[in-house]
XYZ file of C-alpha atoms in Angstrom:
465
model
C 52.399 46.543 -19.117
C 52.551 43.465 -21.333
C 53.602 41.372 -18.358
C 50.694 42.818 -16.346
C 48.123 41.823 -19.044
C 49.549 38.297 -19.321
C 49.314 38.002 -15.601
C 45.635 38.834 -15.663
C 44.957 36.448 -18.516
C 46.730 33.521 -16.871
C 46.269 33.679 -13.043
C 48.473 31.656 -10.832
C 47.314 28.565 -8.957
C 47.807 30.314 -5.608
C 45.543 33.169 -6.600
C 42.690 31.016 -7.906
C 42.888 27.977 -5.560
C 39.444 26.574 -4.746
C 38.265 23.877 -2.370
C 38.142 21.359 -5.286
C 41.184 19.628 -6.708
C 39.252 19.085 -9.986
C 38.284 22.677 -10.262
C 41.841 23.792 -9.602
C 42.973 21.875 -12.670
C 39.938 22.377 -14.920
C 40.368 26.184 -14.859
C 43.313 25.910 -17.203
C 41.350 23.998 -19.854
C 40.055 26.227 -22.636
C 36.211 26.206 -22.958
C 34.867 23.901 -25.667
C 33.243 25.659 -28.603
C 29.463 25.243 -28.723
C 28.761 23.975 -32.227
C 26.360 21.101 -31.621
C 22.991 20.696 -29.999
C 22.372 18.230 -27.175
C 20.887 15.529 -29.464
C 23.973 15.560 -31.686
C 26.286 15.317 -28.734
C 24.482 12.434 -27.192
C 24.148 10.640 -30.481
C 27.865 10.978 -31.185
C 28.686 9.609 -27.745
C 26.365 6.632 -28.200
C 27.863 5.769 -31.631
C 31.353 6.015 -30.268
C 30.609 3.799 -27.242
C 29.053 1.172 -29.524
C 32.139 1.056 -31.690
C 34.553 0.720 -28.783
C 32.614 -1.654 -26.531
C 31.935 -5.293 -27.195
C 28.656 -6.850 -26.441
C 28.896 -9.023 -23.286
C 26.230 -11.408 -24.589
C 26.998 -13.727 -27.469
C 25.067 -13.980 -29.749
C 23.496 -10.522 -29.357
C 19.782 -10.868 -28.462
C 17.068 -9.166 -30.429
C 14.314 -6.972 -28.978
C 11.126 -8.823 -28.337
C 8.728 -7.538 -31.004
C 5.878 -9.970 -30.916
C 3.365 -7.730 -29.152
C 2.794 -4.280 -27.756
C 5.384 -1.544 -27.353
C 9.117 -2.442 -27.575
C 11.481 -1.088 -24.943
C 15.209 -0.847 -25.512
C 17.961 1.373 -24.023
C 20.430 0.258 -26.628
C 21.279 1.204 -30.226
C 18.458 0.361 -32.686
C 20.629 -1.573 -35.079
C 20.056 -5.253 -35.915
C 20.089 -7.394 -32.823
C 19.225 -11.032 -33.796
C 17.686 -13.139 -31.084
C 18.653 -16.770 -31.121
C 15.939 -19.162 -32.156
C 14.163 -20.589 -29.173
C 15.351 -18.034 -26.631
C 13.203 -18.460 -23.462
C 10.863 -15.654 -22.422
C 9.040 -14.834 -19.269
C 5.616 -13.067 -19.057
C 4.899 -10.865 -16.098
C 1.235 -9.863 -15.601
C 0.905 -6.714 -13.470
C -2.419 -6.143 -11.626
C -3.041 -2.815 -9.880
C -4.891 -3.517 -6.612
C -7.630 -0.999 -7.204
C -9.730 -2.317 -4.291
C -7.046 -1.507 -1.852
C -5.297 1.814 -2.757
C -2.321 2.659 -0.566
C -1.838 6.044 0.992
C 1.049 7.317 3.102
C 0.761 7.368 6.834
C 0.899 11.048 7.600
C 2.988 11.859 10.596
C 1.991 14.948 12.804
C 5.530 16.281 12.560
C 5.695 16.113 8.817
C 2.194 17.112 7.607
C -0.105 20.052 8.206
C -3.080 17.871 7.118
C -3.151 15.878 10.290
C -5.631 16.671 13.005
C -4.299 17.561 16.442
C -3.427 14.537 18.498
C -3.326 12.195 15.501
C -0.397 9.745 15.646
C 1.428 7.505 13.210
C -0.386 4.229 12.575
C 0.835 1.179 14.450
C 3.237 -1.121 12.476
C 1.385 -3.675 10.390
C 2.464 -6.811 8.608
C 1.360 -6.770 4.957
C -1.098 -9.596 4.116
C 0.681 -12.480 2.428
C 4.193 -11.532 3.675
C 4.218 -13.626 6.869
C 2.361 -16.657 8.297
C 0.358 -14.300 10.431
C -0.549 -10.599 10.410
C -0.896 -10.466 14.192
C 2.073 -8.428 15.476
C 1.918 -10.116 18.908
C 2.464 -13.586 17.337
C 5.620 -12.598 15.511
C 8.614 -13.563 17.754
C 10.977 -10.970 16.296
C 11.463 -7.274 15.832
C 8.636 -5.311 14.145
C 8.958 -5.238 10.338
C 10.989 -2.505 8.678
C 8.978 0.617 7.529
C 7.035 0.074 4.376
C 8.442 1.704 1.194
C 6.837 4.938 0.240
C 3.639 4.176 -1.669
C 3.889 5.774 -5.135
C 0.526 5.041 -6.683
C -0.969 8.014 -4.794
C 1.527 10.269 -6.539
C 1.507 8.859 -10.095
C -1.995 7.466 -10.396
C -4.133 4.539 -9.183
C -3.275 2.307 -12.109
C -0.255 0.845 -13.837
C 1.308 4.159 -14.799
C 4.165 4.689 -17.236
C 6.507 5.423 -14.351
C 5.387 2.197 -12.630
C 6.123 0.244 -15.780
C 9.531 1.936 -16.162
C 10.385 1.111 -12.553
C 9.445 -2.548 -13.205
C 11.714 -2.655 -16.289
C 14.539 -1.196 -14.223
C 13.988 -3.860 -11.568
C 14.180 -6.574 -14.203
C 17.414 -5.099 -15.588
C 19.055 -5.424 -12.198
C 18.192 -9.086 -11.562
C 20.273 -11.155 -14.033
C 23.682 -12.357 -12.833
C 26.003 -12.121 -14.701
C 24.589 -9.054 -16.406
C 22.815 -9.597 -19.696
C 20.731 -7.334 -21.872
C 17.016 -7.602 -21.146
C 14.658 -6.873 -23.972
C 10.982 -6.241 -23.229
C 7.608 -5.485 -24.675
C 4.223 -4.763 -23.061
C 0.560 -4.597 -23.837
C -2.379 -3.255 -21.813
C -4.912 -6.066 -21.322
C -7.933 -4.148 -20.067
C -7.617 -0.610 -21.523
C -4.891 1.586 -23.031
C -5.738 4.609 -20.848
C -4.908 4.146 -17.177
C -4.741 0.330 -17.403
C -5.256 -1.886 -14.365
C -3.722 -5.005 -16.037
C -0.525 -4.874 -18.062
C 1.345 -7.826 -19.554
C 5.178 -7.497 -19.888
C 7.253 -10.045 -21.885
C 11.020 -10.042 -21.272
C 13.940 -12.125 -22.498
C 16.280 -13.709 -21.957
C 15.409 -14.832 -18.371
C 18.054 -14.813 -15.622
C 20.535 -17.662 -15.715
C 18.929 -20.437 -13.577
C 22.368 -21.301 -12.252
C 22.345 -17.946 -10.415
C 18.583 -17.222 -10.003
C 16.036 -20.012 -10.450
C 12.516 -19.291 -11.750
C 11.062 -20.272 -8.363
C 13.338 -17.754 -6.614
C 12.609 -15.116 -9.231
C 8.925 -15.329 -8.421
C 9.647 -14.500 -4.797
C 12.562 -12.161 -5.279
C 12.813 -9.359 -2.710
C 13.167 -6.675 -5.399
C 9.932 -7.659 -7.021
C 8.182 -7.846 -3.601
C 9.389 -4.343 -2.816
C 8.246 -3.136 -6.249
C 4.773 -4.553 -5.575
C 4.589 -2.727 -2.243
C 5.811 0.549 -3.675
C 3.325 0.633 -6.599
C 0.424 -1.281 -4.963
C 0.450 -4.005 -7.649
C 0.691 -7.761 -7.820
C 3.115 -9.459 -10.253
C 2.458 -12.891 -11.654
C 5.407 -14.521 -13.503
C 5.016 -17.330 -15.980
C 7.319 -18.973 -18.514
C 6.027 -18.092 -21.942
C 4.920 -21.087 -24.021
C 1.933 -22.186 -26.065
C 0.687 -24.037 -22.979
C 0.549 -20.839 -20.957
C -2.077 -19.521 -23.363
C -3.832 -22.808 -24.163
C -4.972 -24.686 -21.046
C -7.593 -27.456 -21.171
C -8.465 -28.384 -17.615
C -9.359 -26.024 -14.689
C -9.887 -27.307 -11.161
C -11.156 -25.162 -8.265
C -11.526 -25.331 -4.555
C -15.037 -24.510 -3.431
C -15.145 -22.755 -0.040
C -13.789 -19.231 -0.084
C -12.873 -19.675 -3.757
C -15.812 -20.330 -5.987
C -18.091 -19.349 -3.081
C -17.464 -16.834 -0.373
C -18.686 -19.085 2.454
C -17.028 -21.836 4.538
C -19.831 -24.443 4.370
C -18.929 -26.228 7.581
C -19.109 -22.885 9.420
C -22.546 -22.298 7.951
C -23.798 -25.655 9.145
C -22.318 -24.964 12.591
C -24.592 -21.934 12.873
C -27.580 -24.195 13.002
C -26.489 -25.684 16.319
C -24.694 -22.718 17.853
C -21.124 -24.039 17.609
C -19.979 -21.607 14.947
C -17.190 -20.094 17.027
C -15.566 -23.390 17.838
C -15.808 -24.733 14.262
C -14.677 -21.451 12.578
C -11.548 -21.269 14.795
C -10.521 -24.799 13.837
C -11.318 -24.060 10.176
C -9.156 -20.949 10.091
C -6.174 -22.784 11.648
C -6.572 -25.734 9.275
C -6.781 -23.533 6.177
C -3.635 -21.645 7.258
C -1.764 -24.989 7.630
C -1.505 -24.879 11.434
C -3.489 -28.169 11.907
C -3.602 -31.493 10.105
C -6.518 -31.162 7.709
C -7.975 -34.653 8.044
C -7.831 -34.677 11.824
C -9.325 -31.209 12.054
C -12.125 -32.083 9.595
C -13.124 -35.120 11.712
C -13.073 -32.912 14.848
C -15.315 -30.303 13.219
C -17.675 -32.890 11.712
C -18.052 -34.437 15.169
C -19.532 -31.148 16.377
C -22.296 -31.412 13.775
C -23.934 -34.512 15.277
C -27.693 -34.189 15.289
C -27.993 -31.594 12.552
C -31.015 -32.338 10.263
C -29.920 -33.998 7.004
C -31.790 -31.505 4.943
C -29.451 -28.729 6.106
C -27.823 -28.569 2.689
C -31.037 -27.631 0.991
C -31.467 -24.770 3.460
C -27.878 -23.675 2.973
C -28.322 -23.050 -0.810
C -30.153 -19.802 -0.045
C -27.278 -18.400 2.023
C -24.409 -19.505 -0.226
C -22.824 -16.565 -2.066
C -21.087 -17.393 -5.324
C -17.846 -15.344 -5.642
C -17.717 -12.332 -7.979
C -16.652 -13.379 -11.438
C -17.017 -17.103 -10.834
C -19.991 -17.426 -13.216
C -18.238 -15.349 -15.913
C -14.991 -17.248 -15.513
C -16.626 -20.698 -15.805
C -18.705 -19.641 -18.791
C -15.631 -18.315 -20.594
C -13.592 -21.464 -19.931
C -16.483 -23.669 -20.957
C -16.796 -21.723 -24.301
C -13.016 -22.271 -24.872
C -13.590 -26.048 -24.443
C -12.169 -26.540 -20.949
C -12.958 -29.448 -18.736
C -13.652 -28.175 -15.176
C -13.775 -29.707 -11.700
C -14.564 -28.562 -8.192
C -12.390 -30.427 -5.681
C -13.556 -29.512 -2.188
C -12.721 -30.262 1.411
C -16.366 -29.397 1.982
C -19.318 -31.652 1.386
C -20.712 -33.472 -1.635
C -24.311 -32.198 -1.786
C -23.242 -28.535 -2.088
C -20.362 -29.351 -4.428
C -22.744 -31.059 -6.809
C -25.202 -28.116 -6.540
C -22.460 -25.614 -7.329
C -21.200 -27.673 -10.239
C -24.645 -27.588 -11.763
C -24.942 -23.844 -11.153
C -21.627 -23.105 -12.872
C -21.558 -25.765 -15.580
C -18.671 -27.677 -14.005
C -18.004 -31.258 -15.214
C -16.730 -32.882 -12.012
C -17.653 -32.413 -8.393
C -15.731 -34.301 -5.703
C -16.028 -33.559 -1.922
C -16.441 -35.225 1.456
C -19.474 -37.404 2.339
C -21.166 -36.966 5.652
C -22.842 -39.990 7.269
C -26.563 -39.748 7.801
C -28.623 -41.608 10.365
C -31.463 -42.970 8.215
C -33.772 -43.467 11.186
C -33.581 -39.909 12.449
C -32.478 -38.214 9.176
C -29.745 -36.376 11.034
C -25.970 -36.173 10.708
C -24.106 -38.681 12.825
C -21.007 -36.521 13.228
C -18.914 -38.957 11.133
C -17.679 -39.144 7.514
C -18.631 -42.056 5.254
C -15.610 -44.350 5.464
C -15.945 -45.756 1.958
C -15.056 -42.366 0.495
C -11.599 -40.894 0.834
C -11.123 -37.605 2.674
C -10.504 -34.802 0.157
C -7.292 -33.493 1.708
C -4.181 -31.957 0.015
C -2.823 -35.238 -1.355
C -6.224 -36.319 -2.665
C -6.785 -33.053 -4.458
C -3.447 -33.427 -6.202
C -4.243 -36.990 -7.113
C -7.624 -36.005 -8.490
C -6.054 -33.267 -10.591
C -3.667 -35.736 -12.246
C -6.260 -38.513 -12.706
C -8.876 -36.167 -14.290
C -6.165 -34.804 -16.604
C -5.085 -38.316 -17.545
C -8.729 -39.395 -18.094
C -9.114 -36.576 -20.655
C -5.623 -36.992 -22.187
C -4.596 -33.545 -21.011
C -0.900 -32.887 -20.192
C -0.331 -31.491 -16.664
C 1.197 -28.373 -18.300
C -2.255 -27.581 -19.709
C -3.948 -27.529 -16.280
C -5.108 -24.603 -14.054
C -5.692 -24.921 -10.360
C -7.238 -22.234 -8.075
C -7.634 -22.441 -4.324
C -7.121 -20.529 -1.089
C -6.215 -22.991 1.716
C -3.229 -24.956 2.847
C -4.946 -28.112 1.629
C -4.721 -26.698 -1.899
C -0.966 -26.115 -1.996
C -0.009 -29.562 -3.438
C -2.608 -29.093 -6.136
C -1.407 -25.590 -6.929
C 2.234 -26.705 -7.286
C 1.344 -29.704 -9.417
C -0.794 -27.774 -11.969
C 0.648 -26.017 -15.020
C -0.608 -22.752 -13.393
C -1.535 -22.744 -9.726
C -3.212 -19.594 -8.343
C -3.755 -18.832 -4.706
C -6.970 -16.724 -4.797
C -7.410 -14.309 -1.930
C -5.641 -16.991 0.137
C -4.531 -17.305 3.717
C -1.233 -15.667 4.557
C 0.848 -18.826 4.609
C -0.682 -20.051 1.391
C 0.176 -16.738 -0.305
C 3.790 -17.182 0.770
C 4.110 -20.741 -0.443
C 1.900 -20.826 -3.611
C 3.467 -20.515 -7.047
C 1.398 -17.402 -7.798
C -1.168 -15.369 -5.879
C -3.946 -12.937 -6.778
C -6.114 -10.787 -4.462
C -8.412 -9.125 -6.905
C -12.113 -8.388 -6.723
C -13.253 -10.750 -9.527
C -12.212 -14.259 -10.569
C -12.312 -12.996 -14.142
C -8.771 -11.710 -13.475
C -7.572 -15.326 -13.994
C -8.456 -14.996 -17.693
C -5.721 -12.321 -18.055
C -3.138 -14.834 -16.879
C -4.039 -16.951 -19.908
C -3.077 -14.117 -22.240
C -6.672 -12.937 -22.895
C -7.381 -9.223 -23.089
C -10.593 -7.265 -22.516
C -11.743 -7.688 -26.124
C -11.336 -11.434 -25.927
C -13.263 -11.562 -22.610
C -16.151 -9.421 -24.057
C -16.279 -11.705 -27.112
C -16.435 -14.815 -24.906
C -19.227 -13.292 -22.860
C -21.198 -12.418 -26.033
C -20.874 -16.001 -27.215
C -22.680 -17.198 -24.039
C -25.735 -15.082 -24.695
């Protein structure tokens, strides 16, 4: 009988064999006594791991605690950050004007009407030189990642922020601890704009800052959460600029002036096609400008006065310029358009400099000759960059304290030369090549890139009243 009881208490391997090698051996291990709660168990494991593992980074970096909420997945003990450790600021903008929703497939959703099919493949704006599928000489793009903002909220949600921090953790090579903090720039509840500071940045020997800005993981994160990420090196000059230069057409104003002039003589279609190709970098700007200007021969010289009534100043342009003026900025409009309207816009917005192209006028007939005034240089990409540096030098402003904003291929040299160059609602090729890009609804968003929050912007607006 004793042998029979023992047999029941200790079954043989043959009697209890399972499909798992691990389970076959674990059945002989006595159960652990339950004497601790889950917090005590996890705490003990963390303390033990910290005493047995050495920190791969030397010296051990400290959490960034200069602003907002501190994030750390490590032990909360002292973690001194070396003096002068570089930091990067990422400004996240939720694209509230263009919420993303999943493409419901008839086979996967009961909410689809009979006969409805999956949407045709599309190229996301800013991810290729063209969004026309027929012009892309390769296979259609891979399916878009599942949009998550429709699940977790149309704003920068906590899960969105957590996902971004996880993305940052995976980028450095070799691995190093990333310490971060964040602050909501517009509102604490359901923010649209969030600033994240992280350090140390990835080793530039493995991942340069320019490559980090265009990293595939960050691009995918943007697509998943319907946000835009602007990365900047943190420094006093990020927050304290002194010169801002702007393109005019499709930036400070929503019109293309030369297209508006073309409407007067019925050649809008020909001119606008050339303009679109030139702004996307498909044509030489100077040659295309001369070709378009040639089509304007015979237009009355007072056309610019008539155009003022149809020019639409971009949303946020007045507020942005007033805020920068209050902060003591020098400002310039550098346009591939025409001088009369550039001067008018500068007066409207309180801008200090206005430089654009000069159209030749036949004094006898008071009409445009279809030529440019040869004594003035064409305001092309190289000239815009030259004007940026010369205006900065004239006012004793370091180039690191300059801001440039534009949308066309003729703005790229200027955007790369400036301390901060922003492609604003730009053409696809420009978005790919520019240092940073924004596609918001209001130019006021640029103030967030300078470290200002909503309270600062409201105070600046009040100072102008």
